Coordinates of C-alpha atoms in Angstrom, one line a residue:
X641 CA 87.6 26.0 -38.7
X642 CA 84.3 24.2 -38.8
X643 CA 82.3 24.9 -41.4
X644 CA 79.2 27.4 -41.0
X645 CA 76.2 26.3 -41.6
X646 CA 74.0 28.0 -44.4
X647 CA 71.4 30.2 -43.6
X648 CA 68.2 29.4 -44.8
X649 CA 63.9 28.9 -43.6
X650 CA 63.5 25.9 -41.4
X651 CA 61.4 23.9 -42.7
X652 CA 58.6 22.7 -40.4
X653 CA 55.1 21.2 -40.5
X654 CA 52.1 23.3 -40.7
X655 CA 50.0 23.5 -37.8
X656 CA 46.3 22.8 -38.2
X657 CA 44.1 26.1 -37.7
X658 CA 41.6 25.2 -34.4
X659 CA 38.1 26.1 -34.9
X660 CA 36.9 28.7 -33.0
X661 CA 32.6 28.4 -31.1
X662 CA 30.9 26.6 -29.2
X663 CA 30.9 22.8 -30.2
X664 CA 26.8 21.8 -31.2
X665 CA 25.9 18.7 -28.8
X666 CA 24.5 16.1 -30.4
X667 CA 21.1 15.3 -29.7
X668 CA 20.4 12.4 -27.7
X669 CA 18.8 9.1 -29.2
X670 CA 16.5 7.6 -27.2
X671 CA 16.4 3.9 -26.9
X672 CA 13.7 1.7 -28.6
X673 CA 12.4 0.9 -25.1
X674 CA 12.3 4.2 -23.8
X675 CA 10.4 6.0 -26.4
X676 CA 7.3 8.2 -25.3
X677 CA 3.8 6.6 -27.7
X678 CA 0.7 8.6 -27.6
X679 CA -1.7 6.6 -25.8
X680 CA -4.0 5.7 -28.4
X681 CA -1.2 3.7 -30.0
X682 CA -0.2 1.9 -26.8
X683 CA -3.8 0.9 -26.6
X684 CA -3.6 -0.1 -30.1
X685 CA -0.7 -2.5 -30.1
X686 CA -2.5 -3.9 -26.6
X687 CA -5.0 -4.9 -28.2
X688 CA -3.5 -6.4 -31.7
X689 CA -0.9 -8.3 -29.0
X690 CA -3.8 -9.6 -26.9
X691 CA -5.9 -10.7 -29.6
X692 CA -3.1 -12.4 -31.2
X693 CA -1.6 -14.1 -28.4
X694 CA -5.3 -15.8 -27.6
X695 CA -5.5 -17.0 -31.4
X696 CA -2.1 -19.0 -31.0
X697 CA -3.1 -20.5 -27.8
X698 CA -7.0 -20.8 -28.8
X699 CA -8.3 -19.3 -25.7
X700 CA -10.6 -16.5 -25.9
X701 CA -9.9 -12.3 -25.1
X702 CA -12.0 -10.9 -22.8
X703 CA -14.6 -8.8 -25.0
X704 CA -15.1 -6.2 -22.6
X705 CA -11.3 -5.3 -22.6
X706 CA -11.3 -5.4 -26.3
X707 CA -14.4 -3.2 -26.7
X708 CA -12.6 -0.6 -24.3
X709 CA -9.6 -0.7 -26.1
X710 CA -10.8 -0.2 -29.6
X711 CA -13.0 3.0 -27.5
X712 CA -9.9 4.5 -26.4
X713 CA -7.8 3.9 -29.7
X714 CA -10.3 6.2 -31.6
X715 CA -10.2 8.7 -28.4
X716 CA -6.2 8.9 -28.8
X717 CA -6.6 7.9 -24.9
X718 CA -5.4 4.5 -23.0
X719 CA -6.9 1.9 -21.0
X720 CA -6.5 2.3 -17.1
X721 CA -9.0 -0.2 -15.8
X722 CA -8.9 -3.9 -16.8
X723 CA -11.3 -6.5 -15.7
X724 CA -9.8 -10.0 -16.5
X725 CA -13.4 -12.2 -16.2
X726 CA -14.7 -15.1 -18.0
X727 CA -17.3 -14.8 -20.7
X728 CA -19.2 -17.9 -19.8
X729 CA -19.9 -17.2 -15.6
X730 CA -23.8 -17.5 -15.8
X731 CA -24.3 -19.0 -19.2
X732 CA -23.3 -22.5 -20.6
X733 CA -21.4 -22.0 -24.0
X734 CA -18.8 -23.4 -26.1
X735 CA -16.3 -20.4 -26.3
X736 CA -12.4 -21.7 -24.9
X737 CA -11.3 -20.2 -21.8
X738 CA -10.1 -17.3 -20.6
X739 CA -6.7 -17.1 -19.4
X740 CA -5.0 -14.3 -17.1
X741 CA -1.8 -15.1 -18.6
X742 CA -2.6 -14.5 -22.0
X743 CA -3.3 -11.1 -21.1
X744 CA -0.5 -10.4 -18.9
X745 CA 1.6 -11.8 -22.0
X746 CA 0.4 -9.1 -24.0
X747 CA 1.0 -6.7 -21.4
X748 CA 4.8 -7.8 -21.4
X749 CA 5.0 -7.9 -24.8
X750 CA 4.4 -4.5 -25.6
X751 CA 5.3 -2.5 -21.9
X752 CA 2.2 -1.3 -21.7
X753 CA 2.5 1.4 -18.8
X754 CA -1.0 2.8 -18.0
X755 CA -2.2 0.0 -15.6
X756 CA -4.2 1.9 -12.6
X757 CA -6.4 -0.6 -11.5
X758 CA -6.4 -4.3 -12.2
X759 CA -9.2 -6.8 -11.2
X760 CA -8.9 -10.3 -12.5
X761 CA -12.4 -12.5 -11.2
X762 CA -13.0 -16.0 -11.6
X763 CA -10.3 -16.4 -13.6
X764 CA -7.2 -18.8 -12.2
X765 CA -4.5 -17.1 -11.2
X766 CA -1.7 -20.0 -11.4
X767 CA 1.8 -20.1 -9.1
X768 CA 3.8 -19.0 -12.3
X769 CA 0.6 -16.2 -13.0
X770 CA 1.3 -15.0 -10.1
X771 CA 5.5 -15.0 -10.4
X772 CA 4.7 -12.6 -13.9
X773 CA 2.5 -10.3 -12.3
X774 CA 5.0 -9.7 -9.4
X775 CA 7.4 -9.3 -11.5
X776 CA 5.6 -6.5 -13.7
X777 CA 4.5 -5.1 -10.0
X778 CA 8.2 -4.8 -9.1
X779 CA 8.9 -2.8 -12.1
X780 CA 9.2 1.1 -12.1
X781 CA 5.9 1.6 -14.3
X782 CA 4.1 -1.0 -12.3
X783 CA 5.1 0.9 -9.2
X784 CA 3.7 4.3 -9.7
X785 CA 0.6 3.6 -11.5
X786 CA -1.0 0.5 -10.2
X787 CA -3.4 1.5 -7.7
X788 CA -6.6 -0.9 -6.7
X789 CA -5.4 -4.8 -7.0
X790 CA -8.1 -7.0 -7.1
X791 CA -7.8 -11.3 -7.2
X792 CA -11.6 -12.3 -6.8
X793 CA -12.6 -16.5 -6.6
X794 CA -8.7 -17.0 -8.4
X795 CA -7.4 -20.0 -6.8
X796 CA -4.6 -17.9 -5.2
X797 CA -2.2 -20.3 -3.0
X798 CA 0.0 -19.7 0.0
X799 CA 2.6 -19.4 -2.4
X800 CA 0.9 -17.0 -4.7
X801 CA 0.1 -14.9 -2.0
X802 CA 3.6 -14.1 -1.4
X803 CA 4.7 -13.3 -4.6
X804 CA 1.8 -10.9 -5.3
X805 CA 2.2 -9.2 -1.6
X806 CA 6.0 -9.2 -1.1
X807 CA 6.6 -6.1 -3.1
X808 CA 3.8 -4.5 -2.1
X809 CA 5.7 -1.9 0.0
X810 CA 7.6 -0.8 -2.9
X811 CA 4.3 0.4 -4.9
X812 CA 1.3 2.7 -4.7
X813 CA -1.4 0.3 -3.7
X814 CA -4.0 1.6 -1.6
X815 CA -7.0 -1.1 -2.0
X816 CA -6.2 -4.9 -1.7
X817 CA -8.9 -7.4 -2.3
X818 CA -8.6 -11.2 -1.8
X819 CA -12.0 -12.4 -1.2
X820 CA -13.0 -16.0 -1.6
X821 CA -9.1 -17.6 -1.7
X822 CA -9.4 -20.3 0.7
X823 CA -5.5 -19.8 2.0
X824 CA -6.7 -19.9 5.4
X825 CA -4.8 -18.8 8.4
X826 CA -1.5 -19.8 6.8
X827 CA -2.0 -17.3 4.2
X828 CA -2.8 -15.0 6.2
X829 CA 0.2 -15.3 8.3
X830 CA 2.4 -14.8 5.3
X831 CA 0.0 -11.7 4.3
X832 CA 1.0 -9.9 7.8
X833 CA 4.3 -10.3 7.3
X834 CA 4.6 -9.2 3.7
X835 CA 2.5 -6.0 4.4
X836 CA 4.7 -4.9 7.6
X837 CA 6.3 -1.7 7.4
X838 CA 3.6 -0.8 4.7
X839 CA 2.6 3.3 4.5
X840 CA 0.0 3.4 1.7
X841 CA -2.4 0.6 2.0
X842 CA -6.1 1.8 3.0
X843 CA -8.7 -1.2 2.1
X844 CA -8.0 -4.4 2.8
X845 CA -10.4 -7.1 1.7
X846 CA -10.4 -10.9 3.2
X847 CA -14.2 -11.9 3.0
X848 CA -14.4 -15.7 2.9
X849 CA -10.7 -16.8 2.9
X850 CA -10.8 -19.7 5.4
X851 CA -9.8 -17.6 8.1
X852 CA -10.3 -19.1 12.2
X853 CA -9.7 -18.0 15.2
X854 CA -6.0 -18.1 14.8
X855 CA -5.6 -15.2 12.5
X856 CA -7.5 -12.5 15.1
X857 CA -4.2 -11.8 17.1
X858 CA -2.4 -11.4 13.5
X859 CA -5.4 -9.0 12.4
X860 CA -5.1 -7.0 15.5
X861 CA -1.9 -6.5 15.1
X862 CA -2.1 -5.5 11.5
X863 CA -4.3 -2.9 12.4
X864 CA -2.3 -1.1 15.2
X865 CA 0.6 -1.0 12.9
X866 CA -1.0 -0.1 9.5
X867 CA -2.7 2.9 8.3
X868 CA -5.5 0.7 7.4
X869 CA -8.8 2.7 7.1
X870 CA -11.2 -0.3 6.0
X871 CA -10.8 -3.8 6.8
X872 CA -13.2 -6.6 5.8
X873 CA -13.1 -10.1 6.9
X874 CA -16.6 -11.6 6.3
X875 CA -17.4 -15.1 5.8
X876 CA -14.7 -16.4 7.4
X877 CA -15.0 -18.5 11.5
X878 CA -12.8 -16.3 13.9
X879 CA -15.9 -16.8 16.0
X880 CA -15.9 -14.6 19.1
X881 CA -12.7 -15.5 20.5
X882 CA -10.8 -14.4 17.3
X883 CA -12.9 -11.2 17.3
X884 CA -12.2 -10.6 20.7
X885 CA -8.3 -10.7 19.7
X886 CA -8.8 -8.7 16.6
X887 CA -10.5 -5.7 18.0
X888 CA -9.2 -5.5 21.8
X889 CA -5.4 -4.5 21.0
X890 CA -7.5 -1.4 19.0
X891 CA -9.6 -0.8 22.2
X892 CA -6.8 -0.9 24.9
X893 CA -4.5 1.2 22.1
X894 CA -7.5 4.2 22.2
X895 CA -8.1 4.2 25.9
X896 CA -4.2 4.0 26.9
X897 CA -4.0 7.0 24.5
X898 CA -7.2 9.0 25.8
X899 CA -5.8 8.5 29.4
X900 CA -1.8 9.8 28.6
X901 CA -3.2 12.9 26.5
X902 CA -5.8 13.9 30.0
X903 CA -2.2 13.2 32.6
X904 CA -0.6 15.2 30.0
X905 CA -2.9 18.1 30.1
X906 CA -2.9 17.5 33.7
X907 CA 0.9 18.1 33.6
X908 CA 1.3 20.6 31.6
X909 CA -1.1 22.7 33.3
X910 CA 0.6 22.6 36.6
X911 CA 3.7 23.3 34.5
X912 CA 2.0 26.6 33.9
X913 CA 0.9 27.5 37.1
X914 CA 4.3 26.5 38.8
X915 CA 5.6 29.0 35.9
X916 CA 3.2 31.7 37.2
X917 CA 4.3 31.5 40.8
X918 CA 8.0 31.5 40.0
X919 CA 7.4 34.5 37.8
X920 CA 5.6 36.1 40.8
X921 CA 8.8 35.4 43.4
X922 CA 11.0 36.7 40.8
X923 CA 9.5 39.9 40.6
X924 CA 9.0 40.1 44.3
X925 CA 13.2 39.4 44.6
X926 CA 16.0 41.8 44.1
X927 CA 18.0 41.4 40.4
X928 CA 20.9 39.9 42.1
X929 CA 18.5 36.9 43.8
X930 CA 16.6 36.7 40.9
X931 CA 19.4 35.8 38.5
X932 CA 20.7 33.3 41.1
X933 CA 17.0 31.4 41.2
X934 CA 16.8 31.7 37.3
X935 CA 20.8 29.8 37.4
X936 CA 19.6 26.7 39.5
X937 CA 16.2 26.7 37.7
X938 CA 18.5 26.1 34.5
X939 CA 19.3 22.5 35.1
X940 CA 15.2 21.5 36.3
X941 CA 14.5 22.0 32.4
X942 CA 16.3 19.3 30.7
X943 CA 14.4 17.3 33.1
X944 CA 11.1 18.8 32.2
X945 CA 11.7 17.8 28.2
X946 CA 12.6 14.2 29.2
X947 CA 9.3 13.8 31.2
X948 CA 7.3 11.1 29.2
X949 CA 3.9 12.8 30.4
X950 CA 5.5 15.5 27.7
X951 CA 6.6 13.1 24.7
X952 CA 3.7 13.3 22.8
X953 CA 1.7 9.5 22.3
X954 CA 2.5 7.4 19.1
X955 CA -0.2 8.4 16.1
X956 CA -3.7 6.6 16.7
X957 CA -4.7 3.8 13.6
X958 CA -7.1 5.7 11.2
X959 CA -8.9 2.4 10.9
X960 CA -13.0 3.5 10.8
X961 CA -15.0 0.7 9.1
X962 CA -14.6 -3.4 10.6
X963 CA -17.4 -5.8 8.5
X964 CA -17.1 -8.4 10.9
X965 CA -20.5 -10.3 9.7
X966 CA -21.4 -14.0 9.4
X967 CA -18.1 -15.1 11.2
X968 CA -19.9 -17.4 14.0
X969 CA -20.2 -15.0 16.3
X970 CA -22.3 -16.9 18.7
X971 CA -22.0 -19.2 21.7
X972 CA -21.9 -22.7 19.7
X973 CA -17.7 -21.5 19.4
X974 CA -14.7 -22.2 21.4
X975 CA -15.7 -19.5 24.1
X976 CA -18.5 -21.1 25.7
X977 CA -22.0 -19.3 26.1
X978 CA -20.5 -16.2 27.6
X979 CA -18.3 -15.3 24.8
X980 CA -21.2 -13.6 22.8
X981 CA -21.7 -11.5 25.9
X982 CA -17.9 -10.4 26.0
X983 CA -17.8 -9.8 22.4
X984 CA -20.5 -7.6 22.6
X985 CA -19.2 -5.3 25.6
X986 CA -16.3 -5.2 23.6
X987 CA -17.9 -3.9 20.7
X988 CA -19.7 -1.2 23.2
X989 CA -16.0 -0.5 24.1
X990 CA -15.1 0.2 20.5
X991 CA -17.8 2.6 20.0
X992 CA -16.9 4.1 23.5
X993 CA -13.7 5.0 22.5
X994 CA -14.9 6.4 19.3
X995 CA -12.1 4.1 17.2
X996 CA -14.3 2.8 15.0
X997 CA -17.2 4.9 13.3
X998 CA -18.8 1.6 11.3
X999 CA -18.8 -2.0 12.7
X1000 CA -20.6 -4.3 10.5
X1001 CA -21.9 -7.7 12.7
X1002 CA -25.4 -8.5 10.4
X1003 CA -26.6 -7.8 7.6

């Protein structure tokens, strides 16, 4: 017989006791990037980058953004308005130069984040200047907070130009001004093109760029498209020909608008009235008739909501102010003698139509 095993404990191993609650989450680390400074200490390590940056390359700060910074370190507040401008404009002195990209350097260095309005004036604004500020414009930050954009008398190029403007869809600018940046009609080309499709853009600003008469039709059909409310172009030679082209696409646009909205009044109040008389036979028929006339009257309204007197007309520009001034509006242009005069009724035409409340020929 086979032998009987002996009875005994099995031995096993020991099972390890799980711990009962809720497991405590561990809290999250934020990054060194990503951590939230008061803004008296952004301002602070603006201005010790700024400063420093300029002594290595022995150029010279702008004092008023230094004076404003130190204001709003002791104020626990940050900096929103910078003026980049340089210290010797009316006055002959020894002091280096200011440089644009010494302070966007600092800017970069430190991710500084409060940036509402910018303005750099007199200062140049080189190809690769221009390359770094795009790039900080294309950034999240740069996107929601910048708000005015200002290149004053920088030197700006054709290329320039469309670095600064190509992303200017993707941000919260409202006012644009490139005054005195002689990049001509060219420049203005690759402006239209760069600002197409753009929602939030109110002032535009193009006094004395070298604009001619080849940049009205561009201008006119910026306006139509864009929710411009200011435009300024003065100091540039569209002469009347180019004004002629930059205001007339606005004109026909507010009259072609006035006359659908009266033929659609027109229509819908005979729509009304043939509605009144069909109520009236309806009453006068028996219930039987009267649910056989409502039947074939069933099919006339899907007609009546594809009537194009009924599809309401596209929103009208909100453009209201035009400065138009000292852009040889006279008869020594290409449009002969007569040109003034058709300028002028065209300008009456504006005012006509009510689509612009300020035009601005002399000052």
């Amino acid at each position: 017989m086979p032998a009987l095993k002996k009875k005994g404990k099995v031995k096993g191993k020991r099972g390890k006791k799980r711990k009962t609650g809720k497991k405590k989450k561990k809290a999250k680390t934020s990054l060194p990037g990503k951590k939230i400074r008061p803004p008296g200490e952004a301002a602070r390590l603006l201005m010790k980058a700024y400063t420093t940056v300029c002594k290595e390359k022995g150029t010279t700060a702008v004092p008023k953004i230094v004076r404003d910074l130190l204001e709003k370190m002791e104020e626990n507040q940050a900096v929103t308005k910078f003026i980049v401008e340089p210290t010797n404009r009316f006055s002959q002195s020894d002091f280096p130069p200011v440089r644009f990209c010494d302070w966007l350097q600092a800017v970069q260095q430190v991710s500084y984040e409060h940036i509402r309005e910018l303005c750099v004036w007199g200062v140049t604004v080189t190809d690769m200047d221009a390359t770094e500020l795009s790039l900080c414009m294309e950034t999240q930050t740069g996107q929601q907070n910048l708000v005015f954009l200002t290149l004053l008398d920088v030197g700006l190029s054709n290329y320039g130009l469309h670095r600064v403007t190509r992303c200017l869809h993707l941000g919260n600018i409202t006012s644009l001004t490139l005054g005195h940046n002689r990049f001509g009609d060219e420049g203005c080309q690759t402006l239209c093109n760069n600002l197409r499709g753009n929602t939030r853009l109110r002032r535009l600003s193009l006094d004395f760029c070298g604009l001619t008469t080849k940049s009205g039709p561009l201008l006119g059909h910026l306006i139509i498209n864009l929710a411009l409310q200011e435009l300024s172009i003065a100091g540039n030679q569209l002469h009347c020909d180019g004004v002629i082209q930059l205001i007339n696409p606005l004109v026909e646009f507010y009259e072609s608008h006035q006359a659908h909205e009266n033929m659609r009044k027109e229509r819908i109040e005979e729509l009304k009235a043939h509605q009144e008389a069909k109520e009236k036979e309806l009453a006068a028929m028996g219930p039987l008739r009267a649910k056989m006339a409502l039947a074939s009257d069933a099919a006339k309204e899907e007609y009546q909501e594809t009537d194009p007197l009924l599809i309401p007309f596209p929103p009208l520009p909100p453009l209201k102010y035009l400065n138009i001034e000292d852009n040889g509006i006279d008869m020594h242009g290409k449009g002969g003698k007569f040109a003034p005069v058709v300028c002028t009724r065209l300008v009456r035409r504006s005012v006509g139509t009510k689509c612009l409340h300020n035009i601005v020929l002399l000052k």
